[in-house]
Amino acid sequence: MSESNNNILNGIMPRLIAVTKADAILALEVIRGPYTGVTFSFKKFTVAKERLPDGMVPARFETRIHQSPPDFVPDEAFDEYCSEVLLAWLHFISITSFDTMIKTETSGVH
């Protein structure tokens, strides 16, 4: 299996969840894996000001479950899964050139 097939983000589908008639938030629906059918969002995300000795920057987050199978129980393993999703997403956006994306999608900034 290729690395792209193993990417945790390939098992996630973005969904807009209405919070009011005019506003929506971005949620993530798990479409593959042990949490299939769970739709969640990150509702609070903070990053520490100091780095750990290994160079990592501690971060904390909270999730909100929007939909789930009836037998789903959020636990530490689900928190770890969400952490992996978040780290994969942060890695993806850190290596993506937004300038290239903007030029491709909009033919330049106007």
mmCIF file of N, CA and C in Angstrom:
data_model
loop_
_atom_site.group_PDB
_atom_site.id
_atom_site.type_symbol
_atom_site.label_atom_id
_atom_site.label_comp_id
_atom_site.label_asym_id
_atom_site.label_seq_id
_atom_site.Cartn_x
_atom_site.Cartn_y
_atom_site.Cartn_z
ATOM 1 N N MET A 1 0.842 -1.171 0.000
ATOM 2 C CA MET A 1 0.000 0.000 0.000
ATOM 3 C C MET A 1 0.893 1.242 0.000
ATOM 4 N N SER A 2 0.562 2.252 -0.795
ATOM 5 C CA SER A 2 1.387 3.453 -0.874
ATOM 6 C C SER A 2 1.177 4.334 0.346
ATOM 7 N N GLU A 3 2.109 5.283 0.516
ATOM 8 C CA GLU A 3 2.029 6.184 1.672
ATOM 9 C C GLU A 3 0.739 6.998 1.644
ATOM 10 N N SER A 4 0.294 7.429 0.441
ATOM 11 C CA SER A 4 -0.931 8.230 0.368
ATOM 12 C C SER A 4 -2.150 7.419 0.790
ATOM 13 N N ASN A 5 -2.147 6.108 0.544
ATOM 14 C CA ASN A 5 -3.263 5.277 0.975
ATOM 15 C C ASN A 5 -3.272 5.107 2.487
ATOM 16 N N ASN A 6 -2.116 5.224 3.125
ATOM 17 C CA ASN A 6 -2.025 5.084 4.578
ATOM 18 C C ASN A 6 -2.271 6.394 5.311
ATOM 19 N N ASN A 7 -2.402 7.507 4.591
ATOM 20 C CA ASN A 7 -2.601 8.803 5.218
ATOM 21 C C ASN A 7 -3.956 8.834 5.917
ATOM 22 N N ILE A 8 -3.959 9.149 7.195
ATOM 23 C CA ILE A 8 -5.187 9.172 7.991
ATOM 24 C C ILE A 8 -6.222 10.134 7.409
ATOM 25 N N LEU A 9 -5.755 11.175 6.724
ATOM 26 C CA LEU A 9 -6.681 12.151 6.151
ATOM 27 C C LEU A 9 -7.516 11.562 5.018
ATOM 28 N N ASN A 10 -7.062 10.461 4.430
ATOM 29 C CA ASN A 10 -7.850 9.814 3.375
ATOM 30 C C ASN A 10 -9.095 9.140 3.925
ATOM 31 N N GLY A 11 -9.184 8.981 5.223
ATOM 32 C CA GLY A 11 -10.351 8.386 5.850
ATOM 33 C C GLY A 11 -11.294 9.410 6.457
ATOM 34 N N ILE A 12 -11.082 10.678 6.100
ATOM 35 C CA ILE A 12 -11.852 11.792 6.668
ATOM 36 C C ILE A 12 -12.527 12.558 5.538
ATOM 37 N N MET A 13 -13.779 12.933 5.753
ATOM 38 C CA MET A 13 -14.513 13.755 4.791
ATOM 39 C C MET A 13 -14.963 15.033 5.491
ATOM 40 N N PRO A 14 -14.606 16.214 4.958
ATOM 41 C CA PRO A 14 -15.066 17.457 5.586
ATOM 42 C C PRO A 14 -16.572 17.632 5.416
ATOM 43 N N ARG A 15 -17.200 18.156 6.427
ATOM 44 C CA ARG A 15 -18.643 18.420 6.409
ATOM 45 C C ARG A 15 -18.905 19.782 7.044
ATOM 46 N N LEU A 16 -19.830 20.530 6.477
ATOM 47 C CA LEU A 16 -20.263 21.768 7.107
ATOM 48 C C LEU A 16 -21.468 21.452 7.988
ATOM 49 N N ILE A 17 -21.376 21.858 9.239
ATOM 50 C CA ILE A 17 -22.439 21.636 10.209
ATOM 51 C C ILE A 17 -23.044 22.995 10.558
ATOM 52 N N ALA A 18 -24.337 23.157 10.325
ATOM 53 C CA ALA A 18 -25.010 24.419 10.622
ATOM 54 C C ALA A 18 -25.063 24.638 12.130
ATOM 55 N N VAL A 19 -24.673 25.832 12.559
ATOM 56 C CA VAL A 19 -24.797 26.191 13.975
ATOM 57 C C VAL A 19 -25.892 27.241 14.147
ATOM 58 N N THR A 20 -26.128 28.021 13.121
ATOM 59 C CA THR A 20 -27.274 28.931 13.042
ATOM 60 C C THR A 20 -27.715 28.907 11.582
ATOM 61 N N LYS A 21 -28.774 29.648 11.261
ATOM 62 C CA LYS A 21 -29.227 29.685 9.865
ATOM 63 C C LYS A 21 -28.174 30.276 8.942
ATOM 64 N N ALA A 22 -27.330 31.152 9.479
ATOM 65 C CA ALA A 22 -26.341 31.837 8.638
ATOM 66 C C ALA A 22 -24.918 31.314 8.812
ATOM 67 N N ASP A 23 -24.632 30.572 9.868
ATOM 68 C CA ASP A 23 -23.271 30.154 10.154
ATOM 69 C C ASP A 23 -23.139 28.641 10.190
ATOM 70 N N ALA A 24 -21.955 28.198 9.781
ATOM 71 C CA ALA A 24 -21.639 26.767 9.827
ATOM 72 C C ALA A 24 -20.199 26.611 10.304
ATOM 73 N N ILE A 25 -19.885 25.428 10.820
ATOM 74 C CA ILE A 25 -18.511 25.125 11.201
ATOM 75 C C ILE A 25 -18.048 23.932 10.381
ATOM 76 N N LEU A 26 -16.747 23.807 10.257
ATOM 77 C CA LEU A 26 -16.173 22.675 9.544
ATOM 78 C C LEU A 26 -16.031 21.509 10.513
ATOM 79 N N ALA A 27 -16.647 20.402 10.174
ATOM 80 C CA ALA A 27 -16.525 19.176 10.962
ATOM 81 C C ALA A 27 -15.884 18.116 10.080
ATOM 82 N N LEU A 28 -15.458 17.046 10.685
ATOM 83 C CA LEU A 28 -14.803 15.958 9.967
ATOM 84 C C LEU A 28 -15.571 14.668 10.201
ATOM 85 N N GLU A 29 -15.985 14.041 9.118
ATOM 86 C CA GLU A 29 -16.683 12.760 9.216
ATOM 87 C C GLU A 29 -15.691 11.650 8.921
ATOM 88 N N VAL A 30 -15.616 10.675 9.803
ATOM 89 C CA VAL A 30 -14.742 9.532 9.594
ATOM 90 C C VAL A 30 -15.480 8.576 8.647
ATOM 91 N N ILE A 31 -14.860 8.310 7.489
ATOM 92 C CA ILE A 31 -15.506 7.460 6.489
ATOM 93 C C ILE A 31 -14.831 6.099 6.357
ATOM 94 N N ARG A 32 -13.734 5.916 7.093
ATOM 95 C CA ARG A 32 -13.003 4.651 7.063
ATOM 96 C C ARG A 32 -12.314 4.444 8.393
ATOM 97 N N GLY A 33 -12.248 3.203 8.823
ATOM 98 C CA GLY A 33 -11.511 2.894 10.050
ATOM 99 C C GLY A 33 -12.415 2.620 11.228
ATOM 100 N N PRO A 34 -11.823 2.553 12.412
ATOM 101 C CA PRO A 34 -12.574 2.131 13.601
ATOM 102 C C PRO A 34 -13.649 3.129 14.049
ATOM 103 N N TYR A 35 -13.591 4.358 13.589
ATOM 104 C CA TYR A 35 -14.551 5.373 14.016
ATOM 105 C C TYR A 35 -15.482 5.806 12.878
ATOM 106 N N THR A 36 -15.667 4.914 11.901
ATOM 107 C CA THR A 36 -16.547 5.210 10.775
ATOM 108 C C THR A 36 -17.923 5.642 11.291
ATOM 109 N N GLY A 37 -18.414 6.744 10.728
ATOM 110 C CA GLY A 37 -19.727 7.250 11.111
ATOM 111 C C GLY A 37 -19.691 8.333 12.170
ATOM 112 N N VAL A 38 -18.528 8.587 12.736
ATOM 113 C CA VAL A 38 -18.394 9.655 13.731
ATOM 114 C C VAL A 38 -18.070 10.954 13.001
ATOM 115 N N THR A 39 -18.816 11.998 13.295
ATOM 116 C CA THR A 39 -18.538 13.331 12.766
ATOM 117 C C THR A 39 -18.196 14.217 13.954
ATOM 118 N N PHE A 40 -17.024 14.851 13.882
ATOM 119 C CA PHE A 40 -16.552 15.654 15.006
ATOM 120 C C PHE A 40 -15.907 16.938 14.517
ATOM 121 N N SER A 41 -15.742 17.862 15.426
ATOM 122 C CA SER A 41 -15.013 19.093 15.127
ATOM 123 C C SER A 41 -14.096 19.412 16.303
ATOM 124 N N PHE A 42 -13.109 20.233 16.019
ATOM 125 C CA PHE A 42 -12.223 20.733 17.063
ATOM 126 C C PHE A 42 -12.830 22.041 17.534
ATOM 127 N N LYS A 43 -13.182 22.114 18.816
ATOM 128 C CA LYS A 43 -13.840 23.327 19.294
ATOM 129 C C LYS A 43 -12.908 24.250 20.070
ATOM 130 N N LYS A 44 -11.792 23.734 20.503
ATOM 131 C CA LYS A 44 -10.832 24.564 21.233
ATOM 132 C C LYS A 44 -9.444 24.012 20.945
ATOM 133 N N PHE A 45 -8.542 24.892 20.578
ATOM 134 C CA PHE A 45 -7.182 24.470 20.247
ATOM 135 C C PHE A 45 -6.223 25.516 20.780
ATOM 136 N N THR A 46 -5.300 25.096 21.632
ATOM 137 C CA THR A 46 -4.298 26.013 22.179
ATOM 138 C C THR A 46 -2.916 25.397 22.025
ATOM 139 N N VAL A 47 -1.945 26.258 21.846
ATOM 140 C CA VAL A 47 -0.564 25.838 21.679
ATOM 141 C C VAL A 47 0.263 26.492 22.782
ATOM 142 N N ALA A 48 1.122 25.715 23.416
ATOM 143 C CA ALA A 48 1.986 26.246 24.472
ATOM 144 C C ALA A 48 3.045 27.165 23.864
ATOM 145 N N LYS A 49 3.535 28.090 24.660
ATOM 146 C CA LYS A 49 4.549 29.025 24.183
ATOM 147 C C LYS A 49 5.937 28.407 24.172
ATOM 148 N N GLU A 50 6.160 27.388 24.992
ATOM 149 C CA GLU A 50 7.481 26.774 25.100
ATOM 150 C C GLU A 50 7.535 25.471 24.308
ATOM 151 N N ARG A 51 8.738 25.165 23.821
ATOM 152 C CA ARG A 51 8.979 23.887 23.148
ATOM 153 C C ARG A 51 9.485 22.871 24.161
ATOM 154 N N LEU A 52 9.186 21.614 23.895
ATOM 155 C CA LEU A 52 9.720 20.530 24.701
ATOM 156 C C LEU A 52 11.174 20.277 24.302
ATOM 157 N N PRO A 53 11.941 19.569 25.127
ATOM 158 C CA PRO A 53 13.343 19.286 24.782
ATOM 159 C C PRO A 53 13.513 18.601 23.420
ATOM 160 N N ASP A 54 12.505 17.830 22.991
ATOM 161 C CA ASP A 54 12.611 17.149 21.696
ATOM 162 C C ASP A 54 12.195 18.035 20.524
ATOM 163 N N GLY A 55 11.879 19.315 20.802
ATOM 164 C CA GLY A 55 11.514 20.250 19.744
ATOM 165 C C GLY A 55 10.022 20.337 19.471
ATOM 166 N N MET A 56 9.255 19.446 20.047
ATOM 167 C CA MET A 56 7.813 19.469 19.837
ATOM 168 C C MET A 56 7.193 20.621 20.621
ATOM 169 N N VAL A 57 6.074 21.132 20.123
ATOM 170 C CA VAL A 57 5.338 22.192 20.796
ATOM 171 C C VAL A 57 4.049 21.581 21.342
ATOM 172 N N PRO A 58 3.889 21.591 22.663
ATOM 173 C CA PRO A 58 2.676 20.999 23.236
ATOM 174 C C PRO A 58 1.421 21.745 22.790
ATOM 175 N N ALA A 59 0.387 20.989 22.495
ATOM 176 C CA ALA A 59 -0.892 21.563 22.099
ATOM 177 C C ALA A 59 -2.000 20.803 22.820
ATOM 178 N N ARG A 60 -3.088 21.502 23.042
ATOM 179 C CA ARG A 60 -4.272 20.882 23.658
ATOM 180 C C ARG A 60 -5.462 21.203 22.765
ATOM 181 N N PHE A 61 -6.394 20.276 22.725
ATOM 182 C CA PHE A 61 -7.601 20.513 21.944
ATOM 183 C C PHE A 61 -8.784 19.824 22.607
ATOM 184 N N GLU A 62 -9.966 20.306 22.251
ATOM 185 C CA GLU A 62 -11.208 19.671 22.664
ATOM 186 C C GLU A 62 -11.985 19.366 21.393
ATOM 187 N N THR A 63 -12.751 18.298 21.437
ATOM 188 C CA THR A 63 -13.565 17.950 20.285
ATOM 189 C C THR A 63 -15.042 17.992 20.664
ATOM 190 N N ARG A 64 -15.851 18.146 19.651
ATOM 191 C CA ARG A 64 -17.300 18.068 19.817
ATOM 192 C C ARG A 64 -17.799 16.998 18.857
ATOM 193 N N ILE A 65 -18.593 16.087 19.358
ATOM 194 C CA ILE A 65 -19.164 15.033 18.525
ATOM 195 C C ILE A 65 -20.516 15.532 18.002
ATOM 196 N N HIS A 66 -20.661 15.524 16.682
ATOM 197 C CA HIS A 66 -21.907 15.977 16.058
ATOM 198 C C HIS A 66 -22.825 14.808 15.717
ATOM 199 N N GLN A 67 -22.240 13.708 15.252
ATOM 200 C CA GLN A 67 -23.000 12.506 14.916
ATOM 201 C C GLN A 67 -22.122 11.311 15.218
ATOM 202 N N SER A 68 -22.763 10.213 15.582
ATOM 203 C CA SER A 68 -22.000 8.993 15.843
ATOM 204 C C SER A 68 -22.938 7.791 15.822
ATOM 205 N N PRO A 69 -22.366 6.619 15.593
ATOM 206 C CA PRO A 69 -23.167 5.402 15.714
ATOM 207 C C PRO A 69 -23.661 5.269 17.158
ATOM 208 N N PRO A 70 -24.770 4.559 17.362
ATOM 209 C CA PRO A 70 -25.343 4.452 18.713
ATOM 210 C C PRO A 70 -24.403 3.836 19.750
ATOM 211 N N ASP A 71 -23.488 2.972 19.323
ATOM 212 C CA ASP A 71 -22.596 2.310 20.272
ATOM 213 C C ASP A 71 -21.259 3.035 20.470
ATOM 214 N N PHE A 72 -21.107 4.223 19.879
ATOM 215 C CA PHE A 72 -19.844 4.958 19.999
ATOM 216 C C PHE A 72 -19.709 5.587 21.377
ATOM 217 N N VAL A 73 -18.536 5.387 21.976
ATOM 218 C CA VAL A 73 -18.210 6.010 23.255
ATOM 219 C C VAL A 73 -16.846 6.684 23.093
ATOM 220 N N PRO A 74 -16.807 8.027 23.195
ATOM 221 C CA PRO A 74 -15.505 8.693 23.078
ATOM 222 C C PRO A 74 -14.609 8.293 24.249
ATOM 223 N N ASP A 75 -13.389 7.888 23.932
ATOM 224 C CA ASP A 75 -12.454 7.459 24.968
ATOM 225 C C ASP A 75 -11.054 7.959 24.616
ATOM 226 N N GLU A 76 -10.076 7.515 25.370
ATOM 227 C CA GLU A 76 -8.701 7.961 25.151
ATOM 228 C C GLU A 76 -8.196 7.569 23.764
ATOM 229 N N ALA A 77 -8.600 6.399 23.274
ATOM 230 C CA ALA A 77 -8.181 5.969 21.937
ATOM 231 C C ALA A 77 -8.748 6.906 20.871
ATOM 232 N N PHE A 78 -9.989 7.360 21.054
ATOM 233 C CA PHE A 78 -10.563 8.313 20.102
ATOM 234 C C PHE A 78 -9.827 9.648 20.181
ATOM 235 N N ASP A 79 -9.475 10.089 21.379
ATOM 236 C CA ASP A 79 -8.688 11.319 21.528
ATOM 237 C C ASP A 79 -7.359 11.204 20.785
ATOM 238 N N GLU A 80 -6.716 10.048 20.882
ATOM 239 C CA GLU A 80 -5.449 9.827 20.169
ATOM 240 C C GLU A 80 -5.667 9.855 18.661
ATOM 241 N N TYR A 81 -6.764 9.270 18.204
ATOM 242 C CA TYR A 81 -7.110 9.300 16.787
ATOM 243 C C TYR A 81 -7.281 10.752 16.325
ATOM 244 N N CYS A 82 -8.021 11.550 17.094
ATOM 245 C CA CYS A 82 -8.231 12.958 16.757
ATOM 246 C C CYS A 82 -6.901 13.707 16.724
ATOM 247 N N SER A 83 -6.025 13.386 17.646
ATOM 248 C CA SER A 83 -4.697 14.002 17.679
ATOM 249 C C SER A 83 -3.916 13.670 16.408
ATOM 250 N N GLU A 84 -3.991 12.420 15.970
ATOM 251 C CA GLU A 84 -3.314 12.025 14.732
ATOM 252 C C GLU A 84 -3.897 12.761 13.530
ATOM 253 N N VAL A 85 -5.215 12.908 13.500
ATOM 254 C CA VAL A 85 -5.859 13.659 12.412
ATOM 255 C C VAL A 85 -5.366 15.093 12.414
ATOM 256 N N LEU A 86 -5.347 15.711 13.584
ATOM 257 C CA LEU A 86 -4.906 17.100 13.700
ATOM 258 C C LEU A 86 -3.457 17.257 13.271
ATOM 259 N N LEU A 87 -2.581 16.374 13.732
ATOM 260 C CA LEU A 87 -1.176 16.459 13.344
ATOM 261 C C LEU A 87 -0.997 16.251 11.839
ATOM 262 N N ALA A 88 -1.739 15.325 11.258
ATOM 263 C CA ALA A 88 -1.652 15.091 9.818
ATOM 264 C C ALA A 88 -2.126 16.322 9.048
ATOM 265 N N TRP A 89 -3.195 16.945 9.519
ATOM 266 C CA TRP A 89 -3.712 18.148 8.859
ATOM 267 C C TRP A 89 -2.705 19.297 8.968
ATOM 268 N N LEU A 90 -2.146 19.496 10.160
ATOM 269 C CA LEU A 90 -1.150 20.563 10.329
ATOM 270 C C LEU A 90 0.067 20.315 9.450
ATOM 271 N N HIS A 91 0.488 19.062 9.332
ATOM 272 C CA HIS A 91 1.608 18.722 8.455
ATOM 273 C C HIS A 91 1.244 19.020 7.003
ATOM 274 N N PHE A 92 0.049 18.637 6.599
ATOM 275 C CA PHE A 92 -0.393 18.875 5.228
ATOM 276 C C PHE A 92 -0.375 20.362 4.897
ATOM 277 N N ILE A 93 -0.952 21.183 5.780
ATOM 278 C CA ILE A 93 -1.003 22.613 5.456
ATOM 279 C C ILE A 93 0.369 23.269 5.573
ATOM 280 N N SER A 94 1.285 22.683 6.334
ATOM 281 C CA SER A 94 2.621 23.273 6.443
ATOM 282 C C SER A 94 3.459 23.014 5.194
ATOM 283 N N ILE A 95 3.146 21.949 4.446
ATOM 284 C CA ILE A 95 3.930 21.657 3.243
ATOM 285 C C ILE A 95 3.221 22.076 1.966
ATOM 286 N N THR A 96 2.002 22.588 2.102
ATOM 287 C CA THR A 96 1.235 23.018 0.945
ATOM 288 C C THR A 96 1.540 24.480 0.665
ATOM 289 N N SER A 97 1.788 24.788 -0.576
ATOM 290 C CA SER A 97 2.030 26.166 -0.959
ATOM 291 C C SER A 97 0.697 26.833 -1.265
ATOM 292 N N PHE A 98 0.260 27.706 -0.363
ATOM 293 C CA PHE A 98 -1.019 28.366 -0.569
ATOM 294 C C PHE A 98 -0.967 29.344 -1.734
ATOM 295 N N ASP A 99 0.207 29.923 -2.001
ATOM 296 C CA ASP A 99 0.344 30.817 -3.136
ATOM 297 C C ASP A 99 0.018 30.068 -4.427
ATOM 298 N N THR A 100 0.563 28.857 -4.564
ATOM 299 C CA THR A 100 0.283 28.040 -5.743
ATOM 300 C C THR A 100 -1.195 27.690 -5.815
ATOM 301 N N MET A 101 -1.793 27.332 -4.673
ATOM 302 C CA MET A 101 -3.213 26.988 -4.661
ATOM 303 C C MET A 101 -4.071 28.172 -5.079
ATOM 304 N N ILE A 102 -3.753 29.358 -4.564
ATOM 305 C CA ILE A 102 -4.540 30.552 -4.906
ATOM 306 C C ILE A 102 -4.434 30.849 -6.395
ATOM 307 N N LYS A 103 -3.223 30.790 -6.944
ATOM 308 C CA LYS A 103 -3.053 31.052 -8.370
ATOM 309 C C LYS A 103 -3.794 30.031 -9.215
ATOM 310 N N THR A 104 -3.775 28.787 -8.798
ATOM 311 C CA THR A 104 -4.454 27.730 -9.545
ATOM 312 C C THR A 104 -5.957 27.892 -9.471
ATOM 313 N N GLU A 105 -6.473 28.143 -8.263
ATOM 314 C CA GLU A 105 -7.915 28.213 -8.061
ATOM 315 C C GLU A 105 -8.533 29.510 -8.531
ATOM 316 N N THR A 106 -7.802 30.616 -8.450
ATOM 317 C CA THR A 106 -8.405 31.914 -8.759
ATOM 318 C C THR A 106 -7.705 32.646 -9.890
ATOM 319 N N SER A 107 -6.686 32.046 -10.467
ATOM 320 C CA SER A 107 -5.867 32.706 -11.499
ATOM 321 C C SER A 107 -5.272 33.992 -10.972
ATOM 322 N N GLY A 108 -4.854 33.971 -9.714
ATOM 323 C CA GLY A 108 -4.204 35.125 -9.097
ATOM 324 C C GLY A 108 -5.086 35.772 -8.057
ATOM 325 N N VAL A 109 -4.491 36.599 -7.247
ATOM 326 C CA VAL A 109 -5.214 37.332 -6.213
ATOM 327 C C VAL A 109 -5.679 38.655 -6.806
ATOM 328 N N HIS A 110 -6.944 38.988 -6.600
ATOM 329 C CA HIS A 110 -7.495 40.233 -7.168
ATOM 330 C C HIS A 110 -7.801 41.210 -6.065
#
